[in-house]
Amino acid sequence: MDEMLATSEGLKEALSLSESIISDIELSARSLSNVALKASRLARLIGHFDHQKIFLYEVSGYPTTPNGVDSETWALAKTAGRINIHKDDEGVRETASLESLEQLHFDLQAAKDSLVVAKDADVSLTSANPSQYVLAPAGNKIERNELRRSISNKSKFIAKRRAFIYEYVSSVHYEIKYSSISDDIFSRIRSKVDEKVGYLIPDSVQKFSAVYENLRSENTEDWSNAVHSCRRILQDAANVLYPARESKTIEVNGKKKEIKLGADNYINRLMAYVEENVTSKRFEEIVGSHMKYLGERLDSIFQAAQKGSHDVISTQDEADRYVIYTYLVIGDILQLNAEVEQREAK
C-alpha cells in the first residue's frame, strides 16, 4: 500500500467515504461502476494517484493506442489484476482484459439472454414407415455450452473486480482507523505535556516548537536536529528537577556502585529524581527503563553528530519515534512532579 498523503480533515472524509463504500459493496446498494467512482475519490483524497487512475479506468475501460497498450496503462492493469497469462506451444504470453465494468455487465447480461433464446424448440417426430429411424435435429447444444462457459468466465471476472475494490477500500479504511486511534492517543499525551511543560521547564517550549518544524521537513539533517532537541529538552528537565551534583554511591546485590550525577549525566539525574520521589516500584521500573533506553540512543546520535555525521537519522519514522518517546518520558516526569508537589503541600 502506498503512503497516505492527506491532511487530518482529508483523512476524516476518507474514513467516512471508505465506510460508505464498504457498505455499498456488502449490501449491493450501488452498481459496481458507481462504487469504483467512489473508490477513485477515496484514492484521490489520500494521495494514491495510481489507484485513482485504476478505478477511473475500471469505469471507462483501459485506454489503448494504435500500437496497443502503453507501458503505464499495462502496469496499472497489472496492479488491478487484469493481466492474463497463457501458455501454449509457442511459449508463455500475457494479455490484458481492458473492458469497462459497464461493458462486462452488458456482455454478461447479453450472454444470459442469448442462452434463453438458444433453447431448443420442442419437436415431435414421427414416421409412417415403421422401419425408418428418425434422427432429431442437432439443436443448439454447442452454442449453449459456449454461452454457459462465457457466462461463468464473465461472472468470475466481475467478482474479482468487486473483490479488488473491496480489498483496497478495506485496507485503506483500517489503516486510517488505526492511524486515527494512534493520533488521538498521542494528541492526549501531547496536550497534557504542552499544558504543564511551560510551567516547569519554560525553556523547552521553544525547543518543542523547533521539533515540530524540523519533523515537517523532508531533510534528514532537520530530522536529526529534531532528535537533538529532544536530548536538550531532557537536559532542561534534569537541570530543573535534579541539578548537577557530586556522584552518589548505591549498593546493588551487595556491591557498591557509583552513580555519576554531573552536568552531562542528565539521564542518571532524572532516574535519581524518580527513584527518590516515586511511591510505586513498578512506575520506577517502567519509567527508568524508558529513560535509560532513550538517553543512550540520544547520546549515541549526539556523539555521531559531533564527529561530523549530521544526517544520522535516516528516516522520518525514526525521528517520530524519538519525539514520541521524549513526550512519554517528559509526561511521566511531569506527572510525578505534580504528585510530589501535592505531597509537599499537605
mmCIF file of C-alpha atoms in Angstrom:
data_model
loop_
_atom_site.group_PDB
_atom_site.id
_atom_site.type_symbol
_atom_site.label_atom_id
_atom_site.label_comp_id
_atom_site.label_asym_id
_atom_site.label_seq_id
_atom_site.Cartn_x
_atom_site.Cartn_y
_atom_site.Cartn_z
ATOM 1 C CA MET A 1 0.000 0.000 0.000
ATOM 2 C CA ASP A 2 1.259 3.473 -0.914
ATOM 3 C CA GLU A 3 1.967 6.047 1.791
ATOM 4 C CA MET A 4 -1.027 8.229 2.591
ATOM 5 C CA LEU A 5 -0.665 11.911 1.712
ATOM 6 C CA ALA A 6 -3.584 13.750 3.311
ATOM 7 C CA THR A 7 -4.461 16.365 5.916
ATOM 8 C CA SER A 8 -6.310 15.397 9.086
ATOM 9 C CA GLU A 9 -9.534 16.755 7.550
ATOM 10 C CA GLY A 10 -8.889 14.765 4.387
ATOM 11 C CA LEU A 11 -8.370 11.600 6.426
ATOM 12 C CA LYS A 12 -11.650 12.150 8.282
ATOM 13 C CA GLU A 13 -13.505 12.461 4.980
ATOM 14 C CA ALA A 14 -11.640 9.427 3.628
ATOM 15 C CA LEU A 15 -12.616 7.353 6.680
ATOM 16 C CA SER A 16 -16.292 8.234 6.250
ATOM 17 C CA LEU A 17 -16.131 7.580 2.499
ATOM 18 C CA SER A 18 -14.425 4.201 2.968
ATOM 19 C CA GLU A 19 -17.171 3.124 5.397
ATOM 20 C CA SER A 20 -19.785 4.122 2.809
ATOM 21 C CA ILE A 21 -18.050 2.177 0.016
ATOM 22 C CA ILE A 22 -17.697 -0.960 2.146
ATOM 23 C CA SER A 23 -21.407 -0.762 2.983
ATOM 24 C CA ASP A 24 -22.311 -0.288 -0.702
ATOM 25 C CA ILE A 25 -20.364 -3.411 -1.682
ATOM 26 C CA GLU A 26 -21.538 -5.623 1.176
ATOM 27 C CA LEU A 27 -25.209 -4.671 0.714
ATOM 28 C CA SER A 28 -25.082 -4.406 -3.113
ATOM 29 C CA ALA A 29 -26.557 -0.920 -2.686
ATOM 30 C CA ARG A 30 -24.919 0.571 -5.801
ATOM 31 C CA SER A 31 -23.689 -0.579 -9.166
ATOM 32 C CA LEU A 32 -20.055 -1.632 -9.295
ATOM 33 C CA SER A 33 -19.292 1.309 -11.608
ATOM 34 C CA ASN A 34 -20.611 3.787 -9.019
ATOM 35 C CA VAL A 35 -18.621 2.021 -6.319
ATOM 36 C CA ALA A 36 -15.471 2.299 -8.448
ATOM 37 C CA LEU A 37 -16.034 6.055 -8.889
ATOM 38 C CA LYS A 38 -16.315 6.465 -5.109
ATOM 39 C CA ALA A 39 -13.153 4.383 -4.686
ATOM 40 C CA SER A 40 -11.394 6.715 -7.142
ATOM 41 C CA ARG A 41 -12.379 9.688 -4.987
ATOM 42 C CA LEU A 42 -11.102 7.871 -1.898
ATOM 43 C CA ALA A 43 -7.752 7.230 -3.586
ATOM 44 C CA ARG A 44 -7.517 10.909 -4.577
ATOM 45 C CA LEU A 45 -8.235 12.089 -1.022
ATOM 46 C CA ILE A 46 -5.320 10.113 0.415
ATOM 47 C CA GLY A 47 -2.895 10.690 -2.449
ATOM 48 C CA HIS A 48 -2.963 7.202 -4.015
ATOM 49 C CA PHE A 49 -2.936 8.588 -7.540
ATOM 50 C CA ASP A 50 -2.161 5.289 -9.289
ATOM 51 C CA HIS A 51 -5.237 3.712 -7.719
ATOM 52 C CA GLN A 52 -7.254 6.810 -8.575
ATOM 53 C CA LYS A 53 -6.438 6.176 -12.256
ATOM 54 C CA ILE A 54 -7.101 2.456 -11.939
ATOM 55 C CA PHE A 55 -10.628 2.969 -10.610
ATOM 56 C CA LEU A 56 -11.387 5.539 -13.311
ATOM 57 C CA TYR A 57 -10.196 3.042 -15.929
ATOM 58 C CA GLU A 58 -12.382 0.374 -14.322
ATOM 59 C CA VAL A 59 -15.332 2.647 -15.118
ATOM 60 C CA SER A 60 -14.278 3.909 -18.552
ATOM 61 C CA GLY A 61 -12.224 0.974 -19.792
ATOM 62 C CA TYR A 62 -8.441 0.892 -20.046
ATOM 63 C CA PRO A 63 -7.151 3.078 -22.923
ATOM 64 C CA THR A 64 -5.353 1.682 -25.944
ATOM 65 C CA THR A 65 -3.284 3.182 -28.768
ATOM 66 C CA PRO A 66 -2.875 2.094 -32.411
ATOM 67 C CA ASN A 67 0.218 0.242 -31.197
ATOM 68 C CA GLY A 68 -1.586 -1.481 -28.333
ATOM 69 C CA VAL A 69 -1.427 -0.671 -24.610
ATOM 70 C CA ASP A 70 1.273 1.717 -23.370
ATOM 71 C CA SER A 71 3.588 0.674 -20.528
ATOM 72 C CA GLU A 72 1.944 2.887 -17.889
ATOM 73 C CA THR A 73 -1.544 1.559 -18.603
ATOM 74 C CA TRP A 74 -0.206 -2.006 -18.683
ATOM 75 C CA ALA A 75 1.372 -1.529 -15.231
ATOM 76 C CA LEU A 76 -1.917 -0.189 -13.841
ATOM 77 C CA ALA A 77 -3.840 -3.095 -15.382
ATOM 78 C CA LYS A 78 -1.366 -5.489 -13.770
ATOM 79 C CA THR A 79 -1.888 -3.864 -10.362
ATOM 80 C CA ALA A 80 -5.630 -4.243 -10.887
ATOM 81 C CA GLY A 81 -5.292 -7.954 -11.671
ATOM 82 C CA ARG A 82 -6.383 -7.643 -15.301
ATOM 83 C CA ILE A 83 -3.384 -9.405 -16.870
ATOM 84 C CA ASN A 84 -3.974 -12.981 -18.055
ATOM 85 C CA ILE A 85 -1.139 -15.471 -18.590
ATOM 86 C CA HIS A 86 -1.495 -18.009 -21.409
ATOM 87 C CA LYS A 87 0.765 -20.958 -22.097
ATOM 88 C CA ASP A 88 0.789 -22.739 -25.457
ATOM 89 C CA ASP A 89 3.190 -24.386 -27.895
ATOM 90 C CA GLU A 90 4.728 -21.009 -28.702
ATOM 91 C CA GLY A 91 5.519 -20.275 -25.050
ATOM 92 C CA VAL A 92 4.050 -18.014 -22.375
ATOM 93 C CA ARG A 93 2.264 -14.815 -23.325
ATOM 94 C CA GLU A 94 0.308 -12.161 -21.457
ATOM 95 C CA THR A 95 -2.909 -10.445 -22.471
ATOM 96 C CA ALA A 96 -4.862 -7.687 -20.759
ATOM 97 C CA SER A 97 -8.625 -7.537 -20.182
ATOM 98 C CA LEU A 98 -9.434 -3.879 -20.828
ATOM 99 C CA GLU A 99 -13.259 -3.762 -20.785
ATOM 100 C CA SER A 100 -15.095 -1.310 -18.541
ATOM 101 C CA LEU A 101 -17.270 -2.607 -15.718
ATOM 102 C CA GLU A 102 -20.374 -1.488 -17.616
ATOM 103 C CA GLN A 103 -19.244 -3.423 -20.697
ATOM 104 C CA LEU A 104 -18.593 -6.531 -18.603
ATOM 105 C CA HIS A 105 -22.089 -6.370 -17.099
ATOM 106 C CA PHE A 106 -23.629 -5.725 -20.524
ATOM 107 C CA ASP A 107 -21.799 -8.695 -22.064
ATOM 108 C CA LEU A 108 -22.824 -10.913 -19.145
ATOM 109 C CA GLN A 109 -26.488 -9.993 -19.480
ATOM 110 C CA ALA A 110 -26.339 -10.417 -23.272
ATOM 111 C CA ALA A 111 -24.907 -13.915 -22.829
ATOM 112 C CA LYS A 112 -27.681 -14.795 -20.360
ATOM 113 C CA ASP A 113 -30.338 -13.530 -22.778
ATOM 114 C CA SER A 114 -28.751 -15.478 -25.645
ATOM 115 C CA LEU A 115 -28.804 -18.639 -23.540
ATOM 116 C CA VAL A 116 -32.562 -18.301 -23.123
ATOM 117 C CA VAL A 117 -33.034 -17.781 -26.867
ATOM 118 C CA ALA A 118 -30.750 -20.713 -27.693
ATOM 119 C CA LYS A 119 -33.111 -23.173 -26.054
ATOM 120 C CA ASP A 120 -34.118 -25.975 -28.444
ATOM 121 C CA ALA A 121 -37.696 -25.863 -29.614
ATOM 122 C CA ASP A 122 -39.961 -28.739 -28.644
ATOM 123 C CA VAL A 123 -40.112 -31.049 -31.697
ATOM 124 C CA SER A 124 -42.180 -34.195 -32.178
ATOM 125 C CA LEU A 125 -41.008 -36.511 -34.990
ATOM 126 C CA THR A 126 -42.985 -39.440 -36.384
ATOM 127 C CA SER A 127 -42.753 -41.628 -39.482
ATOM 128 C CA ALA A 128 -45.335 -43.732 -41.298
ATOM 129 C CA ASN A 129 -42.586 -46.238 -42.062
ATOM 130 C CA PRO A 130 -42.083 -48.448 -39.007
ATOM 131 C CA SER A 131 -38.654 -49.457 -40.308
ATOM 132 C CA GLN A 132 -37.378 -45.880 -40.626
ATOM 133 C CA TYR A 133 -35.056 -44.487 -37.874
ATOM 134 C CA VAL A 134 -35.780 -40.783 -37.396
ATOM 135 C CA LEU A 135 -32.964 -38.528 -36.111
ATOM 136 C CA ALA A 136 -33.734 -35.438 -34.019
ATOM 137 C CA PRO A 137 -32.256 -32.138 -35.273
ATOM 138 C CA ALA A 138 -28.802 -31.233 -33.917
ATOM 139 C CA GLY A 139 -30.162 -28.282 -31.919
ATOM 140 C CA ASN A 140 -28.132 -25.563 -30.199
ATOM 141 C CA LYS A 141 -26.254 -27.618 -27.610
ATOM 142 C CA ILE A 142 -22.798 -26.438 -28.732
ATOM 143 C CA GLU A 143 -23.926 -22.795 -28.678
ATOM 144 C CA ARG A 144 -25.454 -23.202 -25.220
ATOM 145 C CA ASN A 145 -22.261 -24.759 -23.856
ATOM 146 C CA GLU A 146 -20.229 -21.837 -25.209
ATOM 147 C CA LEU A 147 -22.661 -19.354 -23.690
ATOM 148 C CA ARG A 148 -22.542 -21.106 -20.309
ATOM 149 C CA ARG A 149 -18.749 -21.022 -20.405
ATOM 150 C CA SER A 150 -18.829 -17.320 -21.296
ATOM 151 C CA ILE A 151 -21.309 -16.549 -18.501
ATOM 152 C CA SER A 152 -19.154 -18.417 -15.984
ATOM 153 C CA ASN A 153 -15.948 -16.628 -17.019
ATOM 154 C CA LYS A 154 -17.535 -13.166 -17.046
ATOM 155 C CA SER A 155 -19.215 -13.744 -13.667
ATOM 156 C CA LYS A 156 -15.896 -14.798 -12.135
ATOM 157 C CA PHE A 157 -14.100 -11.785 -13.612
ATOM 158 C CA ILE A 158 -16.735 -9.346 -12.316
ATOM 159 C CA ALA A 159 -16.465 -10.995 -8.882
ATOM 160 C CA LYS A 160 -12.693 -10.428 -9.000
ATOM 161 C CA ARG A 161 -13.300 -6.750 -9.846
ATOM 162 C CA ARG A 162 -15.604 -6.441 -6.848
ATOM 163 C CA ALA A 163 -13.076 -8.179 -4.578
ATOM 164 C CA PHE A 164 -10.228 -5.962 -5.845
ATOM 165 C CA ILE A 165 -12.121 -2.782 -4.963
ATOM 166 C CA TYR A 166 -13.292 -4.204 -1.624
ATOM 167 C CA GLU A 167 -9.802 -5.287 -0.557
ATOM 168 C CA TYR A 168 -8.316 -1.884 -1.419
ATOM 169 C CA VAL A 169 -11.029 0.103 0.372
ATOM 170 C CA SER A 170 -10.936 -2.183 3.436
ATOM 171 C CA SER A 171 -7.162 -1.848 3.676
ATOM 172 C CA VAL A 172 -7.384 1.944 3.479
ATOM 173 C CA HIS A 173 -10.245 2.007 5.985
ATOM 174 C CA TYR A 174 -8.384 0.089 8.686
ATOM 175 C CA GLU A 175 -5.127 1.937 8.034
ATOM 176 C CA ILE A 176 -6.869 5.291 8.551
ATOM 177 C CA LYS A 177 -8.753 3.980 11.572
ATOM 178 C CA TYR A 178 -5.543 2.719 13.191
ATOM 179 C CA SER A 179 -3.680 5.964 12.491
ATOM 180 C CA SER A 180 -6.607 7.959 13.905
ATOM 181 C CA ILE A 181 -6.508 5.954 17.139
ATOM 182 C CA SER A 182 -2.738 6.458 17.384
ATOM 183 C CA ASP A 183 -3.110 10.181 16.688
ATOM 184 C CA ASP A 184 -5.834 10.511 19.329
ATOM 185 C CA ILE A 185 -3.694 8.777 21.952
ATOM 186 C CA PHE A 186 -0.626 10.890 21.189
ATOM 187 C CA SER A 187 -2.733 14.078 20.994
ATOM 188 C CA ARG A 188 -3.998 13.475 24.539
ATOM 189 C CA ILE A 189 -0.453 12.926 25.825
ATOM 190 C CA ARG A 190 0.875 15.929 23.913
ATOM 191 C CA SER A 191 -1.933 18.158 25.197
ATOM 192 C CA LYS A 192 -1.158 17.257 28.817
ATOM 193 C CA VAL A 193 2.585 17.771 28.353
ATOM 194 C CA ASP A 194 2.216 21.060 26.464
ATOM 195 C CA GLU A 195 -0.073 22.365 29.189
ATOM 196 C CA LYS A 196 2.433 21.757 32.007
ATOM 197 C CA VAL A 197 5.878 21.888 30.408
ATOM 198 C CA GLY A 198 5.845 25.695 30.127
ATOM 199 C CA TYR A 199 5.359 25.993 33.883
ATOM 200 C CA LEU A 200 8.104 23.559 34.893
ATOM 201 C CA ILE A 201 10.576 23.868 32.008
ATOM 202 C CA PRO A 202 9.867 27.180 30.218
ATOM 203 C CA ASP A 203 12.999 26.917 28.052
ATOM 204 C CA SER A 204 11.650 23.726 26.479
ATOM 205 C CA VAL A 205 8.575 25.360 24.943
ATOM 206 C CA GLN A 206 10.619 26.827 22.097
ATOM 207 C CA LYS A 207 12.527 23.565 21.702
ATOM 208 C CA PHE A 208 9.292 21.599 21.254
ATOM 209 C CA SER A 209 8.213 24.132 18.605
ATOM 210 C CA ALA A 210 11.527 23.596 16.820
ATOM 211 C CA VAL A 211 10.971 19.832 16.981
ATOM 212 C CA TYR A 212 7.631 20.142 15.154
ATOM 213 C CA GLU A 213 9.091 22.387 12.467
ATOM 214 C CA ASN A 214 12.006 20.025 11.849
ATOM 215 C CA LEU A 215 9.723 16.977 11.641
ATOM 216 C CA ARG A 216 7.717 18.622 8.849
ATOM 217 C CA SER A 217 10.857 18.898 6.731
ATOM 218 C CA GLU A 218 11.931 16.407 4.070
ATOM 219 C CA ASN A 219 15.596 16.947 5.003
ATOM 220 C CA THR A 220 17.345 14.215 7.024
ATOM 221 C CA GLU A 221 19.514 16.812 8.775
ATOM 222 C CA ASP A 222 16.377 18.545 10.074
ATOM 223 C CA TRP A 223 15.125 15.208 11.423
ATOM 224 C CA SER A 224 18.445 14.788 13.250
ATOM 225 C CA ASN A 225 18.076 18.309 14.656
ATOM 226 C CA ALA A 226 14.615 17.370 15.960
ATOM 227 C CA VAL A 227 16.157 14.446 17.834
ATOM 228 C CA HIS A 228 18.971 16.646 19.206
ATOM 229 C CA SER A 229 16.267 18.992 20.524
ATOM 230 C CA CYS A 230 14.727 16.033 22.383
ATOM 231 C CA ARG A 231 18.067 15.497 24.119
ATOM 232 C CA ARG A 232 18.221 19.158 25.141
ATOM 233 C CA ILE A 233 14.636 19.016 26.472
ATOM 234 C CA LEU A 234 15.562 16.098 28.746
ATOM 235 C CA GLN A 235 18.657 18.014 29.854
ATOM 236 C CA ASP A 236 16.483 21.029 30.719
ATOM 237 C CA ALA A 237 14.176 18.808 32.776
ATOM 238 C CA ALA A 238 17.125 17.304 34.650
ATOM 239 C CA ASN A 239 18.628 20.744 35.351
ATOM 240 C CA VAL A 240 15.357 21.963 36.888
ATOM 241 C CA LEU A 241 14.348 18.848 38.830
ATOM 242 C CA TYR A 242 17.729 17.425 39.835
ATOM 243 C CA PRO A 243 20.625 19.855 39.247
ATOM 244 C CA ALA A 244 24.151 18.502 38.761
ATOM 245 C CA ARG A 245 25.901 17.411 41.951
ATOM 246 C CA GLU A 246 28.506 15.060 43.344
ATOM 247 C CA SER A 247 28.282 11.385 42.464
ATOM 248 C CA LYS A 248 26.486 9.102 44.863
ATOM 249 C CA THR A 249 27.187 5.513 45.813
ATOM 250 C CA ILE A 250 24.477 2.883 45.973
ATOM 251 C CA GLU A 251 24.530 -0.799 46.846
ATOM 252 C CA VAL A 252 23.396 -3.305 44.206
ATOM 253 C CA ASN A 253 23.358 -7.026 45.069
ATOM 254 C CA GLY A 254 25.786 -6.454 47.906
ATOM 255 C CA LYS A 255 28.209 -4.445 45.767
ATOM 256 C CA LYS A 256 28.796 -0.707 45.841
ATOM 257 C CA LYS A 257 28.182 1.211 42.620
ATOM 258 C CA GLU A 258 28.969 4.842 41.855
ATOM 259 C CA ILE A 259 26.249 6.846 40.082
ATOM 260 C CA LYS A 260 27.599 9.913 38.307
ATOM 261 C CA LEU A 261 25.346 12.951 38.627
ATOM 262 C CA GLY A 262 27.385 15.589 36.801
ATOM 263 C CA ALA A 263 26.196 18.061 34.162
ATOM 264 C CA ASP A 264 26.490 15.539 31.322
ATOM 265 C CA ASN A 265 24.762 12.752 33.250
ATOM 266 C CA TYR A 266 21.240 14.079 32.710
ATOM 267 C CA ILE A 267 19.617 10.628 32.415
ATOM 268 C CA ASN A 268 21.219 9.491 35.692
ATOM 269 C CA ARG A 269 19.903 12.644 37.352
ATOM 270 C CA LEU A 270 16.373 12.115 36.028
ATOM 271 C CA MET A 271 16.435 8.486 37.159
ATOM 272 C CA ALA A 272 17.684 9.589 40.573
ATOM 273 C CA TYR A 273 14.805 12.077 40.806
ATOM 274 C CA VAL A 274 12.324 9.313 40.021
ATOM 275 C CA GLU A 275 13.909 6.857 42.482
ATOM 276 C CA GLU A 276 13.903 9.385 45.322
ATOM 277 C CA ASN A 277 10.322 10.579 44.824
ATOM 278 C CA VAL A 278 8.296 7.704 43.413
ATOM 279 C CA THR A 279 5.966 5.665 45.625
ATOM 280 C CA SER A 280 5.396 2.828 43.138
ATOM 281 C CA LYS A 281 8.228 0.407 42.382
ATOM 282 C CA ARG A 282 6.526 -0.599 39.129
ATOM 283 C CA PHE A 283 6.342 3.027 37.980
ATOM 284 C CA GLU A 284 10.034 3.427 38.775
ATOM 285 C CA GLU A 285 10.961 0.339 36.747
ATOM 286 C CA ILE A 286 8.918 1.314 33.682
ATOM 287 C CA VAL A 287 9.906 4.982 33.568
ATOM 288 C CA GLY A 288 13.508 4.147 34.389
ATOM 289 C CA SER A 289 13.811 1.638 31.551
ATOM 290 C CA HIS A 290 12.266 4.115 29.087
ATOM 291 C CA MET A 291 14.632 6.877 30.154
ATOM 292 C CA LYS A 292 17.680 4.622 30.029
ATOM 293 C CA TYR A 293 16.894 3.398 26.507
ATOM 294 C CA LEU A 294 16.030 6.860 25.207
ATOM 295 C CA GLY A 295 19.023 8.534 26.836
ATOM 296 C CA GLU A 296 21.528 6.008 25.494
ATOM 297 C CA ARG A 297 20.149 6.302 21.961
ATOM 298 C CA LEU A 298 20.026 10.114 22.021
ATOM 299 C CA ASP A 299 23.583 10.284 23.337
ATOM 300 C CA SER A 300 24.869 7.949 20.621
ATOM 301 C CA ILE A 301 23.168 10.083 17.962
ATOM 302 C CA PHE A 302 24.624 13.226 19.508
ATOM 303 C CA GLN A 303 28.133 11.738 19.586
ATOM 304 C CA ALA A 304 27.855 10.677 15.942
ATOM 305 C CA ALA A 305 26.802 14.210 15.034
ATOM 306 C CA GLN A 306 29.782 15.620 16.943
ATOM 307 C CA LYS A 307 32.037 13.547 14.693
ATOM 308 C CA GLY A 308 30.529 15.144 11.589
ATOM 309 C CA SER A 309 27.644 12.797 10.772
ATOM 310 C CA HIS A 310 24.875 15.397 10.669
ATOM 311 C CA ASP A 311 22.252 13.210 8.982
ATOM 312 C CA VAL A 312 22.446 10.310 11.447
ATOM 313 C CA ILE A 313 18.641 9.917 11.407
ATOM 314 C CA SER A 314 17.837 8.179 8.138
ATOM 315 C CA THR A 315 14.014 8.188 8.174
ATOM 316 C CA GLN A 316 11.241 10.446 9.387
ATOM 317 C CA ASP A 317 9.644 7.481 11.188
ATOM 318 C CA GLU A 318 12.790 7.085 13.291
ATOM 319 C CA ALA A 319 12.696 10.758 14.272
ATOM 320 C CA ASP A 320 8.976 10.463 15.078
ATOM 321 C CA ARG A 321 9.675 7.573 17.462
ATOM 322 C CA TYR A 322 12.243 9.552 19.468
ATOM 323 C CA VAL A 323 9.890 12.515 19.737
ATOM 324 C CA ILE A 324 7.089 10.230 20.977
ATOM 325 C CA TYR A 325 9.439 8.564 23.497
ATOM 326 C CA THR A 326 10.518 12.004 24.716
ATOM 327 C CA TYR A 327 6.906 13.064 25.195
ATOM 328 C CA LEU A 328 6.148 9.887 27.138
ATOM 329 C CA VAL A 329 9.147 10.349 29.423
ATOM 330 C CA ILE A 330 8.510 14.062 29.989
ATOM 331 C CA GLY A 331 4.827 13.286 30.598
ATOM 332 C CA ASP A 332 5.719 10.712 33.277
ATOM 333 C CA ILE A 333 8.170 13.116 34.923
ATOM 334 C CA LEU A 334 5.607 15.947 34.951
ATOM 335 C CA GLN A 335 3.031 13.598 36.490
ATOM 336 C CA LEU A 336 5.500 12.563 39.198
ATOM 337 C CA ASN A 337 6.431 16.196 39.859
ATOM 338 C CA ALA A 338 2.756 17.092 40.318
ATOM 339 C CA GLU A 339 2.387 14.248 42.854
ATOM 340 C CA VAL A 340 5.493 15.440 44.715
ATOM 341 C CA GLU A 341 4.112 18.987 44.923
ATOM 342 C CA GLN A 342 0.782 17.669 46.221
ATOM 343 C CA ARG A 343 2.520 15.661 48.954
ATOM 344 C CA GLU A 344 4.627 18.660 49.953
ATOM 345 C CA ALA A 345 1.557 20.909 50.079
ATOM 346 C CA LYS A 346 -0.114 18.709 52.709
#
